[in-house]
mmCIF file of C-alpha atoms in Angstrom:
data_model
loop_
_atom_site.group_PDB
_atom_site.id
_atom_site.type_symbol
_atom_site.label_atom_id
_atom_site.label_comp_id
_atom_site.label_asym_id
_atom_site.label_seq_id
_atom_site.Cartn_x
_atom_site.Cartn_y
_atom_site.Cartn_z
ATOM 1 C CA UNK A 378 17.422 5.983 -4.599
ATOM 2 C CA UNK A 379 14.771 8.338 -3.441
ATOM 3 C CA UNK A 380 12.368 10.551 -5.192
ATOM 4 C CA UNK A 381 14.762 13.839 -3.804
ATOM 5 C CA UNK A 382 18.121 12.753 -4.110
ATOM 6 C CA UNK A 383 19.348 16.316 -2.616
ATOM 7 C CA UNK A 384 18.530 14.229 0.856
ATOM 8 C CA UNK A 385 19.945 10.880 -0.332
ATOM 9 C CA UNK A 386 23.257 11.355 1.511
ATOM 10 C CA UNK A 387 21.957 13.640 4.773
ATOM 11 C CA UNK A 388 23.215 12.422 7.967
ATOM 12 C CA UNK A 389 20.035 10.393 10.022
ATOM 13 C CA UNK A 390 19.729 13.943 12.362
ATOM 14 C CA UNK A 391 19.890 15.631 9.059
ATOM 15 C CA UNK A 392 16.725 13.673 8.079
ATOM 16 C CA UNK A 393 15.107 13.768 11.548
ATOM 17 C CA UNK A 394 14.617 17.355 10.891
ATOM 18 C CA UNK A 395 13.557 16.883 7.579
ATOM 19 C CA UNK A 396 10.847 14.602 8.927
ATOM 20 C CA UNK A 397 9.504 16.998 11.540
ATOM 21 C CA UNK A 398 9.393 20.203 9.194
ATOM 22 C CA UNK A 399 7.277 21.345 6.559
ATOM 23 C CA UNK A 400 7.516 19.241 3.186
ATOM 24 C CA UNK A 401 9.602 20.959 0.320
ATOM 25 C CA UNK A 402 8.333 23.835 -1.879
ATOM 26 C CA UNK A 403 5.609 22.232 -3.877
ATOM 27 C CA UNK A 404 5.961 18.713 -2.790
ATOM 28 C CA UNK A 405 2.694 16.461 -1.752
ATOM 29 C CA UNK A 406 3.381 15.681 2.049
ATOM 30 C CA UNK A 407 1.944 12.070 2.048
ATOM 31 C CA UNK A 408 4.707 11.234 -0.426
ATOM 32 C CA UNK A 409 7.170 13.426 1.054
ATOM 33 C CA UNK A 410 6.905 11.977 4.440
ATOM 34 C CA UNK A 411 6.939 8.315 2.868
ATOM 35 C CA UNK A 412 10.671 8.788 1.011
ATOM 36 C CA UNK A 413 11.922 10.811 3.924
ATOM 37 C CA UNK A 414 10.649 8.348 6.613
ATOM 38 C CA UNK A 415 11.967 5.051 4.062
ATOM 39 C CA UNK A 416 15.603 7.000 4.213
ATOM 40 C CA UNK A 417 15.671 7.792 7.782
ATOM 41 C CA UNK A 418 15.010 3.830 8.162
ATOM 42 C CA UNK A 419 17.582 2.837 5.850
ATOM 43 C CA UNK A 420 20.152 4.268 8.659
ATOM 44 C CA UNK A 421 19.926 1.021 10.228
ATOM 45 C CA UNK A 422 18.841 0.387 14.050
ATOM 46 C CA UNK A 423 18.847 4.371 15.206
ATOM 47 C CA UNK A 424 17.072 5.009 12.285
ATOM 48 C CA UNK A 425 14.040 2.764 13.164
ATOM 49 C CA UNK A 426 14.326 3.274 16.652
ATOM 50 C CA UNK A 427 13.558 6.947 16.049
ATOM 51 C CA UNK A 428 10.514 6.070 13.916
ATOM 52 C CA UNK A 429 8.977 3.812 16.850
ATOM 53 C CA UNK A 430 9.292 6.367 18.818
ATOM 54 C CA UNK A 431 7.685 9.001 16.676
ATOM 55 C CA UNK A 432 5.114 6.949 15.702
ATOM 56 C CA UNK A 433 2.465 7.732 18.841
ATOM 57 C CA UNK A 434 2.951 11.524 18.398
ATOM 58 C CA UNK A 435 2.954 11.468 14.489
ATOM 59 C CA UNK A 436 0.043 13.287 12.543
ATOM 60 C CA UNK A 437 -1.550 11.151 9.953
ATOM 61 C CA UNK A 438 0.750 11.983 6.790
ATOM 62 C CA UNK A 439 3.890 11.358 8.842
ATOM 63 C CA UNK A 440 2.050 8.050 10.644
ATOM 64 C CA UNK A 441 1.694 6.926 7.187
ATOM 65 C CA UNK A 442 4.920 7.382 6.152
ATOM 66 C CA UNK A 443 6.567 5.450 9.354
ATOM 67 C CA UNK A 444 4.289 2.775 8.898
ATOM 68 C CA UNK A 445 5.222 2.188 5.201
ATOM 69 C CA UNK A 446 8.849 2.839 5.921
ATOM 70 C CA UNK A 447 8.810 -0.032 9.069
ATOM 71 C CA UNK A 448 6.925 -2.439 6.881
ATOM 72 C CA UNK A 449 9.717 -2.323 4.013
ATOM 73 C CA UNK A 450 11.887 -5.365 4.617
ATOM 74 C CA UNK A 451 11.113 -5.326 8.242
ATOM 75 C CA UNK A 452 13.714 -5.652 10.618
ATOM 76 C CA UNK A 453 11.986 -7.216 13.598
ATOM 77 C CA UNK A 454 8.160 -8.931 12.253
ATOM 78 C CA UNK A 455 7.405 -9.597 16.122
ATOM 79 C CA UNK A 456 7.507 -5.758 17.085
ATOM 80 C CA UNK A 457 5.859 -4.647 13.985
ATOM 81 C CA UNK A 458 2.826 -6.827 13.601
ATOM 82 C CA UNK A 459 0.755 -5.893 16.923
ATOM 83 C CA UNK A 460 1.613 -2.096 15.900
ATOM 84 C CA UNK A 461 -0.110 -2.764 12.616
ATOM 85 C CA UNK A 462 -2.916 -4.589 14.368
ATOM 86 C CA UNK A 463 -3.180 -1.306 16.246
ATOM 87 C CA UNK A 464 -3.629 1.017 14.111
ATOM 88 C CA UNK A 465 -5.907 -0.708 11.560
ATOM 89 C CA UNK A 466 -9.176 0.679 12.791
ATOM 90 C CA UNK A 467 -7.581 4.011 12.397
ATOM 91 C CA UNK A 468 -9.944 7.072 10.970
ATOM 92 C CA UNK A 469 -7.578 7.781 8.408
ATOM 93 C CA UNK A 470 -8.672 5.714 5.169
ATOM 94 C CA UNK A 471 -4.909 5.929 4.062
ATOM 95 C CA UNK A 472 -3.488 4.698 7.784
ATOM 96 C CA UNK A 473 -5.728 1.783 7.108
ATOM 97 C CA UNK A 474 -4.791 1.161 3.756
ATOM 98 C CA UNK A 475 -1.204 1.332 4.402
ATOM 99 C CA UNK A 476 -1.147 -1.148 7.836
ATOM 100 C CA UNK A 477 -3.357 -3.241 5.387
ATOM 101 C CA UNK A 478 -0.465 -3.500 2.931
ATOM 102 C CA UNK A 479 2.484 -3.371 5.707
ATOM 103 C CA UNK A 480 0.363 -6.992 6.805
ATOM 104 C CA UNK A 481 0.638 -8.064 3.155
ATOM 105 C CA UNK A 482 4.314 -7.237 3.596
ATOM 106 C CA UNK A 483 4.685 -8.880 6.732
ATOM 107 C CA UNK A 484 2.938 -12.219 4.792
ATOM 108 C CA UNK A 485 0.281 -11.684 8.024
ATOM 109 C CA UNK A 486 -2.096 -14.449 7.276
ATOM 110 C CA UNK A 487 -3.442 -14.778 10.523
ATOM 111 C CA UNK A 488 -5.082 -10.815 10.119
ATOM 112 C CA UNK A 489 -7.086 -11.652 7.338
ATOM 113 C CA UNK A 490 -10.735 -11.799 8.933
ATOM 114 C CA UNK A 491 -9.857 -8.591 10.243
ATOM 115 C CA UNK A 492 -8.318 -7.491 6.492
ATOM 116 C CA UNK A 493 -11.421 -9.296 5.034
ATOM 117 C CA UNK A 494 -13.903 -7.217 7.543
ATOM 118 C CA UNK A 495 -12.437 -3.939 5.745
ATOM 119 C CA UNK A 496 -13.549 -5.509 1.777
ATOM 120 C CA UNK A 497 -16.422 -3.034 1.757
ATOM 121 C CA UNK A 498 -14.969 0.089 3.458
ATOM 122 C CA UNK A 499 -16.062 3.564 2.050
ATOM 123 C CA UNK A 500 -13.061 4.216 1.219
ATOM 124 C CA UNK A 501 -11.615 3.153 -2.556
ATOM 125 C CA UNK A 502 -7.791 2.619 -1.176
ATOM 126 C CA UNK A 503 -8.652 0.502 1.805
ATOM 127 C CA UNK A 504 -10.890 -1.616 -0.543
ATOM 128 C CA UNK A 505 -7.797 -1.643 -3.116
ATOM 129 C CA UNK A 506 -5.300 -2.946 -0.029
ATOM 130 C CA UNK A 507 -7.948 -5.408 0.643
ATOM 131 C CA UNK A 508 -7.688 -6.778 -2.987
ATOM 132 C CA UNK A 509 -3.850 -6.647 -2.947
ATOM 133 C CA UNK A 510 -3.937 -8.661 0.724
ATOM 134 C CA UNK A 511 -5.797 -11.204 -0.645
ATOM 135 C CA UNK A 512 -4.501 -11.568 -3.633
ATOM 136 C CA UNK A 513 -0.885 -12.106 -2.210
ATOM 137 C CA UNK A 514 -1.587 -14.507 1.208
ATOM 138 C CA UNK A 515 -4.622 -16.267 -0.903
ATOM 139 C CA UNK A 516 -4.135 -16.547 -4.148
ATOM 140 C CA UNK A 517 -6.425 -19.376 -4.293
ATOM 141 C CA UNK A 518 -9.279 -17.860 -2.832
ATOM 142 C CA UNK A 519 -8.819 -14.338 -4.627
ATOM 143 C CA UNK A 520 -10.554 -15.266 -7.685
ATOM 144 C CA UNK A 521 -14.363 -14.602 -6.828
ATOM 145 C CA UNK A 522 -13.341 -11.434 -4.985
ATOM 146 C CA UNK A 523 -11.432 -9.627 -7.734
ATOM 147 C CA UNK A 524 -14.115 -10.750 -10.853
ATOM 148 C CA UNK A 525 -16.696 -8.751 -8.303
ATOM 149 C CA UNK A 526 -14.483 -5.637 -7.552
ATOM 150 C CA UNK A 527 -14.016 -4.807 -11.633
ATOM 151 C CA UNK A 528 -17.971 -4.200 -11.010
ATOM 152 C CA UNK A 529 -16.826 -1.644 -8.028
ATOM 153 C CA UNK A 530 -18.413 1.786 -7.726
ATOM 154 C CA UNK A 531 -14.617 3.461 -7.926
ATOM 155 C CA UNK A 532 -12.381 3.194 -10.162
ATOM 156 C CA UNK A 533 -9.456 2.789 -8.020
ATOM 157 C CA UNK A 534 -10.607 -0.579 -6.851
ATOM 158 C CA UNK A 535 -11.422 -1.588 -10.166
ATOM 159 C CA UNK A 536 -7.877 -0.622 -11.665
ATOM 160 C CA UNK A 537 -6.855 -2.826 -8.472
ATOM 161 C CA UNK A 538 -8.702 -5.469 -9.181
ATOM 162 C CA UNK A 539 -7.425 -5.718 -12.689
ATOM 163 C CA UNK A 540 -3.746 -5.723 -12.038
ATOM 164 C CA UNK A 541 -4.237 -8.538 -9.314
ATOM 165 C CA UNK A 542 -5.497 -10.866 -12.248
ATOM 166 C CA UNK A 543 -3.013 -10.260 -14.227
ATOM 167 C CA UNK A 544 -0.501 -10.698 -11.752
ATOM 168 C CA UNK A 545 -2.007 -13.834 -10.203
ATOM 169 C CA UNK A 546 -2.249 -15.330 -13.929
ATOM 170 C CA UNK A 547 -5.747 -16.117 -13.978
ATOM 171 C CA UNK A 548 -5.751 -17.032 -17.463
ATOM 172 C CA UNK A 549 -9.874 -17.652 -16.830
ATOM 173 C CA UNK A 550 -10.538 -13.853 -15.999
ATOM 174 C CA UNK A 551 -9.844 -12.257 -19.960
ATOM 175 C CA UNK A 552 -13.507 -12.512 -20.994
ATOM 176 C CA UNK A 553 -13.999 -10.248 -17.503
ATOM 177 C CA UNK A 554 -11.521 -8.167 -18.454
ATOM 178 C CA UNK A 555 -12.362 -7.621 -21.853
ATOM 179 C CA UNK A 556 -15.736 -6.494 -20.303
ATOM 180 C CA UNK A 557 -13.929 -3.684 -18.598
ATOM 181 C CA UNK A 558 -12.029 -2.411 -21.554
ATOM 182 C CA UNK A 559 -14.687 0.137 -22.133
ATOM 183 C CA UNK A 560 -14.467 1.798 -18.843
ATOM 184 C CA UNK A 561 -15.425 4.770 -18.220
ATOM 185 C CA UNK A 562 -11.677 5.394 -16.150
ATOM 186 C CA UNK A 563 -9.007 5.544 -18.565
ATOM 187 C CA UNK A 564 -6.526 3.944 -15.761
ATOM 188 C CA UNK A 565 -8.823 1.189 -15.403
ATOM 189 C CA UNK A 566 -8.880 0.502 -19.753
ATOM 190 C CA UNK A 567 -5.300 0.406 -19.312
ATOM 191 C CA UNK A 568 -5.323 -1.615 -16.580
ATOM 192 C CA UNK A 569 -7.548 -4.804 -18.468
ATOM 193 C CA UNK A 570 -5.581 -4.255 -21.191
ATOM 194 C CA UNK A 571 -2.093 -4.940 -19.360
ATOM 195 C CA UNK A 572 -3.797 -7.589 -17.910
ATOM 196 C CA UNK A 573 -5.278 -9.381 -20.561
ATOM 197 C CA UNK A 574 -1.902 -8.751 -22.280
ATOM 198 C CA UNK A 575 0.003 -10.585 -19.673
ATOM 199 C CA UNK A 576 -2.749 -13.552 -19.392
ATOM 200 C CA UNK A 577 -2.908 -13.980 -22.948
ATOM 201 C CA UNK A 578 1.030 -14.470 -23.236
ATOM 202 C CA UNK A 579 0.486 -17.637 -20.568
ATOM 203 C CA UNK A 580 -2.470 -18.925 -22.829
ATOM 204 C CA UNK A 581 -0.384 -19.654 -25.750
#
């Protein structure tokens, strides 16, 4: 179900116009345009046909909210990966981030010197989708990058790097995250302490 259920049941040119106007009264846009575009592709082949063709003239919170919607249980991986290739030296730090994770999605493996090339990017959520890429195609090799992003400048990559251990079950990283527990972020306290939390419960 989406976040406004008063569009759940709209007809997909009911939604189309949904997507092109303003967001509700009071409503973030990025997230807006993410549920709308999700429900306009969960009409089946018009649906995403639409957002394919949208996508070229789309301004970034929209963009962002087709990509996400096309990477969700994608239809046809053939037409979507070069699109994501496309747009992942975008300007937008949140375009990035999302094609980043629509690869992860897509279980792109073959993108990840390009994914890896993005590991020190100003911006906090295209470092984060970096973590998260890695952590899900190479869960072997993730270890030595998430112990060094706890140490990262922002706290969203740290929070990141957190919940990666502790889904990867990397029973090895508690002392790490025990170091983190005092953070100054409280999202990023919580975050060691689900991990640590989850790890410990594989230790005994």
């Amino acid at each position: 179900m989406s976040l406004y259920p008063e569009l759940n049941h709209l007809t997909l040119k009911e939604l189309i116009e949904y997507f092109q106007g303003q967001p509700l009264e009071g409503e973030d846009a990025s997230t807006y345009y993410l549920e709308v575009a999700l429900l306009i592709k969960n009409q089946g082949d018009a649906g995403v046909d639409y957002l394919y063709k949208a996508i070229d003239a789309a301004e970034p919170d929209r963009l962002r909210g087709i990509i996400f919607a096309l990477s969700e249980s994608p239809v046809d991986k053939d037409k979507l990966r070069p699109l994501l290739i496309n747009y992942l030296h975008h300007q937008q730090p949140m375009i990035v981030a999302e094609v980043i994770d629509g690869l992860r999605k897509l279980g792109e493996k073959d993108a990840v010197e390009q994914v890896l090339a993005m590991l020190e990017h100003s911006s906090p959520y295209v470092r984060g989708s970096v973590l998260r890429f890695v952590a899900r195609l190479y869960p072997d090799k993730a270890l030595p990058l998430l112990l060094d992003k706890l140490k990262d400048s922002h706290f969203i990559v740290r929070e990141n790097a957190a919940d990666e251990l502790g889904d990867l079950g990397i029973v090895s990283a508690i002392p790490y995250l025990r170091a983190i527990l005092l953070d100054a972020h409280p999202d990023v306290r919580q975050a060691a302490q689900t991990a640590i939390q989850m790890l410990s419960s594989i230790k005994q």
